[in-house]
Amino acid sequence: MLDINLFREDRGGNPDLVRESQRRRFKDVSLVDEVMKWDAEWRSVRYDLDCASKERNSLNNEMKQIKIKGRNPETNIDPDGTKEAAIKAAKAELATGEGAKKERLVVIEKERDAALKQIGNLLHHTVPVEKDEEHNRVERMFPPSGELPKLPGKGLTHVDLLHMIGGVEYARGVSTAGSRGYFLKGPGVMLNFALIQYALNFLTERGYTAVQPPYFMEKEQMAKCAQLDDFDEELYKVSGDGDKYLIATSEQPLCTYHVDEWVDERELPRKFAGVSTNFRKEAGSHGRDQLGIFRVHQFDKIEQFCVTSPDDNLSYEMLETMVKNAEEFYQSIGLSYQVISIVSGAMNDSAAKKYDIEAWFPGASDGKGEYRELVSASNCTDFQARKLETRCGSKKMGDTNKRYVHMLNATLCAVTRVICCILETFQTEEGITVPEVLRAFVGSDFIPFVRDPPKLKVKKSKK
């Protein structure tokens, strides 16, 4: 969430900056005024409580002096106890008032923070301002000429091709796991693990530390790094000894890796290669990509996750580097793609700037081909770090200037999707040519067809 001081003009804040960002997001601008209203009351009540605390300390000091001087008859300043009684009465009155104010402060803070959490991160000035994703801006293409490969081989889609090489069992997967269920097998498994290993090697060569995180998270921790909408549309809940949620991306547990910690600025940037199996309900994708493994409930993914200093535009430089890494990864495989800037109206709340990389799927749209998303890369600046209390610097007594690290995430390889694109791009009349960089991991340079195309009607689950 945003720094509350952004809403306080007397603390150097600029509420108009937040309003403008909300307007560019096509979001509710009145939330800014709501936050300011509740915050003004919060500060007033907090001031009263601070004053009451100072007064109570003063009364305690008076009482202490009465006790000390009362030990000697010659210095006793309260021989009849009237001063002590008056102090006790004043303290009791203070306590009554403080109790009511503390209760009110809790209510105010809850209302203020509820409004604050609905306000998105401050958008970077380079984000294209449009409401719908159809206006996403193309930044560059590969190959630079924009010339796309013609539909090779038999012109089939990944749905057919994965079946034909004996790499998947669709119907058995649906029967076992329900909609979007699948069994990878044989060459499908080999391609899956080849991409995982190649992607990990690719990032470790660039200074990333491989991390395999927990596959589920406590609800309290998940709430710090996932939007409320995600709980209903994306996350699977695991019931048992306390509610837990299966991760939808390794970004989520990697966000909490430094929760409530101070990160020494001399150790930044920190670059992690998250490797995990991910679980998504895809509730908002009903009817889309029902066939094949492009959009599924369970898949493996290698994620770039970086933590940087908040200073000197370093996080935006890191975002460009992370996108460049992904581009070089797909160039090395031999896929065509375009890099796009996501419009303001389609940005999630956490991101200040976001890129997607869309690869060319030559078999899509009945052989006409289309670009489809493989990578999402975001700079969330300090938006997530504030919720997580991940501070930048070293812990010092009396440090009132809170500095938070910046957090960034970018897909490197969502494995099932990349398999789909490889199959369509490298198909021949007899099978699939394995991209050169994957051959050592697959153990072959060619995967032949071993069966006919499947019937397109996938067996429905009983549910």
Short mmCIF file of C-alpha atoms in Angstrom, two decimals:
data_model
loop_
_atom_site.label_atom_id
_atom_site.label_comp_id
_atom_site.label_asym_id
_atom_site.label_seq_id
_atom_site.Cartn_x
_atom_site.Cartn_y
_atom_site.Cartn_z
CA MET A 1 0.00 0.00 0.00
CA LEU A 2 0.99 3.64 -0.33
CA ASP A 3 2.84 5.69 2.28
CA ILE A 4 0.23 7.50 4.39
CA ASN A 5 2.49 10.58 4.38
CA LEU A 6 1.67 11.02 0.67
CA PHE A 7 -1.77 12.16 1.85
CA ARG A 8 -0.37 14.67 4.41
CA GLU A 9 0.55 18.00 2.87
CA ASP A 10 2.12 19.24 6.12
CA ARG A 11 4.53 16.28 5.97
CA GLY A 12 5.60 16.98 2.40
CA GLY A 13 2.91 14.79 0.84
CA ASN A 14 1.08 15.46 -2.42
CA PRO A 15 -2.51 14.15 -2.47
CA ASP A 16 -2.96 15.53 -5.99
CA LEU A 17 -0.25 13.12 -7.18
CA VAL A 18 -2.29 10.22 -5.81
CA ARG A 19 -5.51 11.60 -7.32
CA GLU A 20 -3.86 11.89 -10.74
CA SER A 21 -2.59 8.31 -10.52
CA GLN A 22 -6.08 7.10 -9.64
CA ARG A 23 -7.52 9.03 -12.59
CA ARG A 24 -4.96 7.47 -14.92
CA ARG A 25 -5.94 4.04 -13.59
CA PHE A 26 -9.63 4.86 -14.20
CA LYS A 27 -10.21 4.16 -10.51
CA ASP A 28 -12.20 5.91 -7.77
CA VAL A 29 -10.51 9.27 -7.03
CA SER A 30 -12.80 9.96 -4.04
CA LEU A 31 -10.90 7.31 -2.09
CA VAL A 32 -8.08 9.85 -1.67
CA ASP A 33 -10.40 12.27 0.12
CA GLU A 34 -11.79 9.43 2.23
CA VAL A 35 -8.29 8.47 3.36
CA MET A 36 -7.50 12.11 4.16
CA LYS A 37 -10.72 12.53 6.16
CA TRP A 38 -10.09 9.47 8.33
CA ASP A 39 -6.39 10.29 8.66
CA ALA A 40 -7.12 13.83 9.90
CA GLU A 41 -9.33 12.41 12.64
CA TRP A 42 -6.77 9.70 13.39
CA ARG A 43 -4.03 12.31 13.85
CA SER A 44 -6.27 14.44 16.08
CA VAL A 45 -7.13 11.53 18.37
CA ARG A 46 -3.52 10.36 18.33
CA TYR A 47 -2.43 13.87 19.38
CA ASP A 48 -4.90 13.86 22.27
CA LEU A 49 -3.59 10.50 23.42
CA ASP A 50 0.01 11.69 23.21
CA CYS A 51 -0.87 14.77 25.27
CA ALA A 52 -2.65 12.59 27.82
CA SER A 53 0.41 10.37 28.01
CA LYS A 54 2.66 13.37 28.69
CA GLU A 55 0.27 14.63 31.37
CA ARG A 56 0.19 11.21 33.01
CA ASN A 57 3.99 11.13 33.06
CA SER A 58 4.01 14.57 34.67
CA LEU A 59 1.55 13.42 37.34
CA ASN A 60 3.65 10.33 37.99
CA ASN A 61 6.70 12.53 38.51
CA GLU A 62 4.74 14.70 40.96
CA MET A 63 3.63 11.61 42.85
CA LYS A 64 7.21 10.37 42.95
CA GLN A 65 8.39 13.65 44.48
CA ILE A 66 5.63 13.53 47.09
CA LYS A 67 6.68 10.01 48.07
CA ILE A 68 10.39 10.90 48.23
CA LYS A 69 9.93 14.10 50.23
CA GLY A 70 7.30 12.51 52.43
CA ARG A 71 9.90 10.23 53.97
CA ASN A 72 11.27 13.21 55.91
CA PRO A 73 8.90 15.31 58.04
CA GLU A 74 10.95 18.42 57.31
CA THR A 75 10.56 18.08 53.52
CA ASN A 76 7.04 16.63 53.40
CA ILE A 77 5.03 18.67 50.89
CA ASP A 78 1.77 16.77 51.33
CA PRO A 79 1.27 16.13 55.05
CA ASP A 80 -2.49 15.66 54.81
CA GLY A 81 -2.46 13.65 51.53
CA THR A 82 -4.60 16.10 49.58
CA LYS A 83 -2.09 16.45 46.72
CA GLU A 84 -1.75 12.68 46.39
CA ALA A 85 -5.53 12.30 46.30
CA ALA A 86 -5.83 15.01 43.65
CA ILE A 87 -3.17 13.34 41.50
CA LYS A 88 -4.91 9.97 41.76
CA ALA A 89 -8.21 11.56 40.75
CA ALA A 90 -6.58 13.30 37.78
CA LYS A 91 -4.97 10.03 36.65
CA ALA A 92 -8.29 8.19 36.92
CA GLU A 93 -9.97 10.86 34.79
CA LEU A 94 -7.18 10.61 32.22
CA ALA A 95 -7.51 6.83 32.10
CA THR A 96 -11.24 7.07 31.42
CA GLY A 97 -10.71 9.50 28.55
CA GLU A 98 -7.80 7.51 27.14
CA GLY A 99 -9.82 4.31 27.06
CA ALA A 100 -12.55 5.86 24.92
CA LYS A 101 -10.01 7.51 22.62
CA LYS A 102 -8.03 4.29 22.13
CA GLU A 103 -11.21 2.47 21.13
CA ARG A 104 -12.05 5.27 18.70
CA LEU A 105 -8.52 5.21 17.29
CA VAL A 106 -8.87 1.51 16.40
CA VAL A 107 -12.12 2.19 14.53
CA ILE A 108 -10.67 5.17 12.66
CA GLU A 109 -7.50 3.32 11.69
CA LYS A 110 -9.53 0.41 10.34
CA GLU A 111 -11.65 2.73 8.18
CA ARG A 112 -8.64 4.68 6.96
CA ASP A 113 -6.60 1.62 6.05
CA ALA A 114 -9.58 -0.04 4.33
CA ALA A 115 -9.77 2.95 1.96
CA LEU A 116 -5.98 3.15 1.63
CA LYS A 117 -5.73 -0.50 0.54
CA GLN A 118 -8.12 0.19 -2.35
CA ILE A 119 -5.77 2.78 -3.87
CA GLY A 120 -3.24 1.51 -6.39
CA ASN A 121 0.47 2.19 -6.58
CA LEU A 122 1.62 5.47 -8.13
CA LEU A 123 1.89 4.87 -11.86
CA HIS A 124 5.16 5.59 -13.62
CA HIS A 125 4.93 8.51 -16.04
CA THR A 126 5.74 6.25 -19.03
CA VAL A 127 2.69 4.00 -18.58
CA PRO A 128 0.27 4.44 -21.53
CA VAL A 129 -3.02 5.89 -20.30
CA GLU A 130 -5.86 3.84 -21.74
CA LYS A 131 -8.64 1.83 -20.14
CA ASP A 132 -8.56 -1.38 -22.18
CA GLU A 133 -5.74 -3.80 -23.01
CA GLU A 134 -6.47 -3.56 -26.72
CA HIS A 135 -4.52 -0.28 -26.51
CA ASN A 136 -1.37 -1.84 -25.02
CA ARG A 137 1.68 -0.26 -26.63
CA VAL A 138 4.11 -2.42 -28.61
CA GLU A 139 7.65 -1.47 -27.57
CA ARG A 140 9.65 -3.81 -29.82
CA MET A 141 9.49 -7.11 -31.67
CA PHE A 142 11.71 -10.09 -32.35
CA PRO A 143 12.81 -10.51 -34.99
CA PRO A 144 13.11 -6.70 -35.29
CA SER A 145 11.80 -6.85 -38.85
CA GLY A 146 8.48 -8.09 -37.48
CA GLU A 147 8.52 -10.88 -40.06
CA LEU A 148 6.79 -13.86 -38.51
CA PRO A 149 7.43 -17.51 -39.33
CA LYS A 150 4.95 -19.16 -41.64
CA LEU A 151 2.87 -21.96 -40.20
CA PRO A 152 5.21 -24.96 -40.45
CA GLY A 153 4.57 -28.67 -40.78
CA LYS A 154 0.94 -29.74 -40.83
CA GLY A 155 -0.25 -26.43 -39.40
CA LEU A 156 -1.50 -27.97 -36.17
CA THR A 157 -2.08 -26.45 -32.76
CA HIS A 158 -0.30 -27.40 -29.56
CA VAL A 159 -3.43 -29.31 -28.49
CA ASP A 160 -2.93 -31.78 -31.35
CA LEU A 161 0.85 -31.77 -31.36
CA LEU A 162 1.42 -32.67 -27.72
CA HIS A 163 -0.95 -35.62 -28.10
CA MET A 164 0.67 -36.74 -31.35
CA ILE A 165 4.16 -37.00 -29.82
CA GLY A 166 2.70 -39.06 -26.97
CA GLY A 167 3.39 -36.27 -24.49
CA VAL A 168 0.01 -35.97 -22.76
CA GLU A 169 -3.16 -37.75 -21.73
CA TYR A 170 -6.00 -35.22 -21.71
CA ALA A 171 -9.08 -37.36 -21.05
CA ARG A 172 -7.45 -39.33 -18.26
CA GLY A 173 -6.31 -36.06 -16.66
CA VAL A 174 -9.82 -34.61 -16.73
CA SER A 175 -11.25 -37.85 -15.36
CA THR A 176 -8.76 -37.76 -12.49
CA ALA A 177 -8.50 -34.06 -11.65
CA GLY A 178 -11.53 -32.40 -13.27
CA SER A 179 -11.51 -29.63 -15.85
CA ARG A 180 -8.09 -28.59 -17.16
CA GLY A 181 -6.53 -31.71 -15.62
CA TYR A 182 -3.82 -33.52 -17.59
CA PHE A 183 -1.12 -36.18 -17.38
CA LEU A 184 2.21 -35.20 -18.94
CA LYS A 185 4.19 -38.24 -20.01
CA GLY A 186 7.18 -39.28 -22.08
CA PRO A 187 8.45 -36.39 -24.24
CA GLY A 188 6.01 -34.01 -22.54
CA VAL A 189 7.75 -34.64 -19.22
CA MET A 190 11.18 -34.37 -20.83
CA LEU A 191 10.32 -30.98 -22.35
CA ASN A 192 8.89 -29.82 -19.02
CA PHE A 193 12.03 -30.62 -17.05
CA ALA A 194 14.32 -29.50 -19.87
CA LEU A 195 12.80 -26.02 -19.74
CA ILE A 196 12.99 -25.92 -15.93
CA GLN A 197 16.66 -26.87 -15.89
CA TYR A 198 17.61 -24.63 -18.80
CA ALA A 199 15.77 -21.66 -17.26
CA LEU A 200 17.47 -22.18 -13.88
CA ASN A 201 20.89 -22.42 -15.52
CA PHE A 202 20.09 -19.33 -17.58
CA LEU A 203 19.34 -17.23 -14.48
CA THR A 204 22.10 -18.57 -12.24
CA GLU A 205 24.59 -17.60 -14.95
CA ARG A 206 23.22 -14.06 -14.56
CA GLY A 207 23.75 -13.90 -10.81
CA TYR A 208 20.38 -15.19 -9.59
CA THR A 209 20.03 -17.49 -6.58
CA ALA A 210 17.71 -20.44 -7.19
CA VAL A 211 14.97 -20.73 -4.54
CA GLN A 212 12.29 -23.40 -4.23
CA PRO A 213 9.69 -21.91 -1.85
CA PRO A 214 6.83 -23.48 0.14
CA TYR A 215 3.88 -24.29 -2.10
CA PHE A 216 1.33 -22.99 0.41
CA MET A 217 1.14 -19.92 2.65
CA GLU A 218 -0.59 -18.77 5.80
CA LYS A 219 -3.62 -16.59 5.04
CA GLU A 220 -2.15 -13.61 6.92
CA GLN A 221 1.04 -13.72 4.85
CA MET A 222 -0.78 -14.32 1.55
CA ALA A 223 -2.97 -11.26 2.23
CA LYS A 224 0.16 -9.09 2.32
CA CYS A 225 1.16 -9.94 -1.24
CA ALA A 226 -2.07 -10.87 -3.07
CA GLN A 227 -5.05 -8.70 -3.97
CA LEU A 228 -8.42 -9.46 -2.43
CA ASP A 229 -9.80 -10.43 -5.86
CA ASP A 230 -7.17 -13.17 -6.06
CA PHE A 231 -8.62 -15.01 -3.08
CA ASP A 232 -11.86 -15.65 -4.95
CA GLU A 233 -10.70 -15.94 -8.57
CA GLU A 234 -7.23 -17.44 -8.33
CA LEU A 235 -6.23 -19.05 -5.03
CA TYR A 236 -7.01 -22.54 -3.78
CA LYS A 237 -7.74 -22.74 -0.06
CA VAL A 238 -6.36 -25.65 1.95
CA SER A 239 -8.36 -26.41 5.09
CA GLY A 240 -6.86 -28.11 8.10
CA ASP A 241 -4.76 -26.85 10.98
CA GLY A 242 -5.35 -23.19 10.16
CA ASP A 243 -6.32 -21.89 6.73
CA LYS A 244 -3.60 -21.94 4.13
CA TYR A 245 -3.55 -21.09 0.42
CA LEU A 246 -1.71 -22.80 -2.41
CA ILE A 247 0.61 -20.41 -4.22
CA ALA A 248 -0.30 -19.11 -7.68
CA THR A 249 3.28 -17.99 -8.33
CA SER A 250 6.59 -18.16 -6.45
CA GLU A 251 6.44 -14.35 -6.36
CA GLN A 252 4.04 -14.67 -3.41
CA PRO A 253 6.28 -16.60 -0.99
CA LEU A 254 9.36 -14.73 -2.26
CA CYS A 255 7.65 -11.47 -1.29
CA THR A 256 7.43 -12.71 2.29
CA TYR A 257 11.00 -14.06 2.31
CA HIS A 258 12.13 -10.80 3.97
CA VAL A 259 8.95 -10.04 5.94
CA ASP A 260 9.59 -7.80 8.98
CA GLU A 261 13.29 -7.61 8.11
CA TRP A 262 15.81 -4.89 7.43
CA VAL A 263 17.80 -5.49 4.24
CA ASP A 264 21.31 -4.07 4.24
CA GLU A 265 21.57 -1.73 1.27
CA ARG A 266 25.10 -2.97 0.60
CA GLU A 267 23.63 -6.41 -0.17
CA LEU A 268 21.26 -5.07 -2.83
CA PRO A 269 20.12 -5.94 -5.37
CA ARG A 270 19.05 -9.43 -4.36
CA LYS A 271 18.06 -11.58 -7.33
CA PHE A 272 16.11 -14.80 -6.91
CA ALA A 273 15.13 -17.46 -9.44
CA GLY A 274 11.96 -18.91 -7.98
CA VAL A 275 11.11 -22.43 -9.12
CA SER A 276 7.74 -23.82 -8.13
CA THR A 277 4.65 -25.70 -9.07
CA ASN A 278 1.78 -23.20 -9.12
CA PHE A 279 -1.94 -23.64 -8.58
CA ARG A 280 -4.65 -21.38 -10.02
CA LYS A 281 -8.42 -21.68 -10.01
CA GLU A 282 -8.72 -19.64 -13.23
CA ALA A 283 -12.25 -18.73 -12.12
CA GLY A 284 -12.22 -15.67 -14.36
CA SER A 285 -11.24 -17.72 -17.42
CA HIS A 286 -14.30 -19.93 -17.74
CA GLY A 287 -14.63 -21.18 -21.31
CA ARG A 288 -11.18 -19.94 -22.41
CA ASP A 289 -8.49 -22.38 -23.53
CA GLN A 290 -10.43 -25.42 -22.35
CA LEU A 291 -8.29 -27.69 -24.54
CA GLY A 292 -4.60 -28.34 -24.11
CA ILE A 293 -2.17 -27.17 -21.42
CA PHE A 294 -1.94 -23.45 -22.18
CA ARG A 295 -4.26 -22.42 -19.32
CA VAL A 296 -4.33 -25.02 -16.55
CA HIS A 297 -4.82 -25.28 -12.79
CA GLN A 298 -1.35 -26.70 -12.11
CA PHE A 299 1.91 -25.83 -13.85
CA ASP A 300 5.62 -25.25 -13.22
CA LYS A 301 7.19 -21.83 -13.55
CA ILE A 302 10.57 -20.15 -13.19
CA GLU A 303 10.17 -16.60 -11.86
CA GLN A 304 12.57 -13.69 -11.58
CA PHE A 305 12.14 -11.87 -8.26
CA CYS A 306 14.39 -8.94 -7.39
CA VAL A 307 14.79 -6.65 -4.38
CA THR A 308 16.47 -3.28 -4.94
CA SER A 309 17.28 -0.03 -3.22
CA PRO A 310 14.52 2.60 -3.49
CA ASP A 311 17.05 5.20 -4.66
CA ASP A 312 18.35 6.51 -7.98
CA ASN A 313 15.78 4.90 -10.26
CA LEU A 314 17.49 1.56 -9.62
CA SER A 315 14.28 -0.47 -9.59
CA TYR A 316 13.23 0.80 -13.03
CA GLU A 317 16.67 -0.05 -14.38
CA MET A 318 16.25 -3.52 -12.89
CA LEU A 319 12.83 -3.89 -14.57
CA GLU A 320 14.43 -3.29 -17.96
CA THR A 321 17.16 -5.82 -17.14
CA MET A 322 14.60 -8.46 -16.13
CA VAL A 323 12.67 -7.97 -19.38
CA LYS A 324 15.93 -8.17 -21.31
CA ASN A 325 16.71 -11.48 -19.56
CA ALA A 326 13.36 -12.89 -20.66
CA GLU A 327 13.90 -11.66 -24.22
CA GLU A 328 17.32 -13.29 -24.42
CA PHE A 329 15.83 -16.51 -23.05
CA TYR A 330 13.21 -16.69 -25.80
CA GLN A 331 15.65 -15.60 -28.48
CA SER A 332 17.95 -18.45 -27.44
CA ILE A 333 15.08 -20.93 -27.85
CA GLY A 334 14.10 -19.45 -31.21
CA LEU A 335 10.66 -17.99 -30.52
CA SER A 336 9.21 -14.83 -32.07
CA TYR A 337 7.66 -12.30 -29.69
CA GLN A 338 6.69 -8.72 -28.98
CA VAL A 339 7.23 -6.66 -25.82
CA ILE A 340 4.26 -4.54 -24.81
CA SER A 341 3.62 -1.87 -22.18
CA ILE A 342 0.43 -2.55 -20.28
CA VAL A 343 -2.07 0.32 -20.22
CA SER A 344 -2.97 2.06 -16.97
CA GLY A 345 -6.52 0.73 -16.82
CA ALA A 346 -5.35 -2.89 -16.93
CA MET A 347 -2.65 -2.62 -14.26
CA ASN A 348 -2.98 -4.47 -10.98
CA ASP A 349 -2.87 -2.32 -7.85
CA SER A 350 0.67 -3.32 -6.85
CA ALA A 351 2.42 -2.45 -10.11
CA ALA A 352 3.78 0.99 -10.96
CA LYS A 353 4.82 -0.19 -14.42
CA LYS A 354 4.25 -3.46 -16.22
CA TYR A 355 5.45 -5.17 -19.39
CA ASP A 356 4.20 -8.34 -21.04
CA ILE A 357 6.04 -10.47 -23.56
CA GLU A 358 3.72 -12.12 -26.04
CA ALA A 359 5.08 -14.96 -28.17
CA TRP A 360 3.86 -15.80 -31.65
CA PHE A 361 1.76 -18.97 -31.79
CA PRO A 362 1.61 -19.82 -35.52
CA GLY A 363 -1.08 -22.48 -35.09
CA ALA A 364 -3.55 -20.28 -33.19
CA SER A 365 -6.71 -18.79 -34.70
CA ASP A 366 -7.19 -21.62 -37.20
CA GLY A 367 -3.66 -21.32 -38.52
CA LYS A 368 -3.67 -17.53 -38.87
CA GLY A 369 -1.47 -17.23 -35.79
CA GLU A 370 -1.64 -14.79 -32.89
CA TYR A 371 0.44 -13.38 -30.07
CA ARG A 372 -0.18 -14.89 -26.64
CA GLU A 373 1.23 -13.93 -23.24
CA LEU A 374 4.25 -15.80 -21.92
CA VAL A 375 5.77 -13.20 -19.59
CA SER A 376 4.49 -10.60 -17.16
CA ALA A 377 7.04 -8.24 -15.58
CA SER A 378 6.21 -5.61 -12.95
CA ASN A 379 7.95 -3.02 -10.82
CA CYS A 380 5.93 -2.81 -7.60
CA THR A 381 8.31 -0.23 -6.07
CA ASP A 382 7.71 -0.14 -2.27
CA PHE A 383 3.99 -0.96 -2.50
CA GLN A 384 4.38 -4.58 -1.35
CA ALA A 385 7.31 -3.88 0.97
CA ARG A 386 5.19 -1.53 3.12
CA LYS A 387 2.65 -4.26 3.84
CA LEU A 388 5.48 -6.65 4.58
CA GLU A 389 7.55 -4.17 6.64
CA THR A 390 10.64 -4.98 4.60
CA ARG A 391 12.89 -2.02 5.34
CA CYS A 392 15.98 -0.79 3.55
CA GLY A 393 19.13 -0.08 5.55
CA SER A 394 20.16 -1.10 9.05
CA LYS A 395 18.03 -1.03 12.18
CA LYS A 396 18.81 2.06 14.25
CA MET A 397 17.30 3.38 17.45
CA GLY A 398 15.23 6.48 16.80
CA ASP A 399 15.19 6.03 13.01
CA THR A 400 11.97 7.81 12.03
CA ASN A 401 12.63 8.06 8.28
CA LYS A 402 11.23 4.76 7.04
CA ARG A 403 12.79 3.53 3.82
CA TYR A 404 11.44 0.44 2.14
CA VAL A 405 13.03 -1.76 -0.49
CA HIS A 406 11.56 -2.00 -3.98
CA MET A 407 10.28 -5.38 -5.19
CA LEU A 408 10.02 -6.58 -8.79
CA ASN A 409 8.79 -9.76 -10.43
CA ALA A 410 8.96 -11.16 -13.95
CA THR A 411 8.14 -14.51 -15.44
CA LEU A 412 11.04 -16.20 -17.11
CA CYS A 413 9.35 -19.44 -18.12
CA ALA A 414 5.76 -20.57 -17.51
CA VAL A 415 6.64 -24.07 -18.63
CA THR A 416 3.39 -25.44 -20.05
CA ARG A 417 2.81 -22.30 -22.11
CA VAL A 418 6.34 -22.35 -23.48
CA ILE A 419 5.93 -26.01 -24.43
CA CYS A 420 2.81 -25.04 -26.39
CA CYS A 421 4.69 -22.34 -28.30
CA ILE A 422 7.68 -24.59 -29.01
CA LEU A 423 5.42 -27.30 -30.42
CA GLU A 424 3.68 -24.93 -32.83
CA THR A 425 6.87 -23.16 -33.87
CA PHE A 426 9.07 -26.23 -34.38
CA GLN A 427 6.57 -28.69 -35.86
CA THR A 428 7.42 -30.57 -39.06
CA GLU A 429 5.56 -33.13 -41.15
CA GLU A 430 7.03 -35.96 -39.06
CA GLY A 431 7.30 -34.48 -35.58
CA ILE A 432 8.90 -31.74 -33.49
CA THR A 433 12.43 -30.41 -33.90
CA VAL A 434 13.85 -29.84 -30.42
CA PRO A 435 15.34 -26.32 -30.00
CA GLU A 436 19.12 -26.58 -29.91
CA VAL A 437 19.51 -25.19 -26.37
CA LEU A 438 17.19 -27.88 -24.98
CA ARG A 439 18.66 -30.93 -26.72
CA ALA A 440 21.15 -31.80 -23.98
CA PHE A 441 18.29 -31.87 -21.46
CA VAL A 442 15.78 -33.70 -23.67
CA GLY A 443 18.36 -36.20 -24.88
CA SER A 444 17.31 -35.88 -28.51
CA ASP A 445 17.14 -33.38 -31.33
CA PHE A 446 13.81 -34.64 -32.68
CA ILE A 447 10.55 -35.98 -31.25
CA PRO A 448 8.55 -38.01 -33.79
CA PHE A 449 4.78 -38.26 -34.02
CA VAL A 450 3.58 -41.60 -32.66
CA ARG A 451 -0.19 -41.25 -33.01
CA ASP A 452 -2.91 -39.42 -34.90
CA PRO A 453 -4.43 -36.10 -33.81
CA PRO A 454 -6.89 -36.47 -30.92
CA LYS A 455 -10.60 -35.94 -31.03
CA LEU A 456 -11.09 -32.36 -29.94
CA LYS A 457 -13.90 -33.12 -27.51
CA VAL A 458 -12.27 -33.57 -24.13
CA LYS A 459 -13.98 -35.90 -21.67
CA LYS A 460 -15.86 -33.79 -19.12
CA SER A 461 -15.39 -34.28 -15.41
CA LYS A 462 -18.28 -35.60 -13.36
CA LYS A 463 -18.54 -32.32 -11.49
#
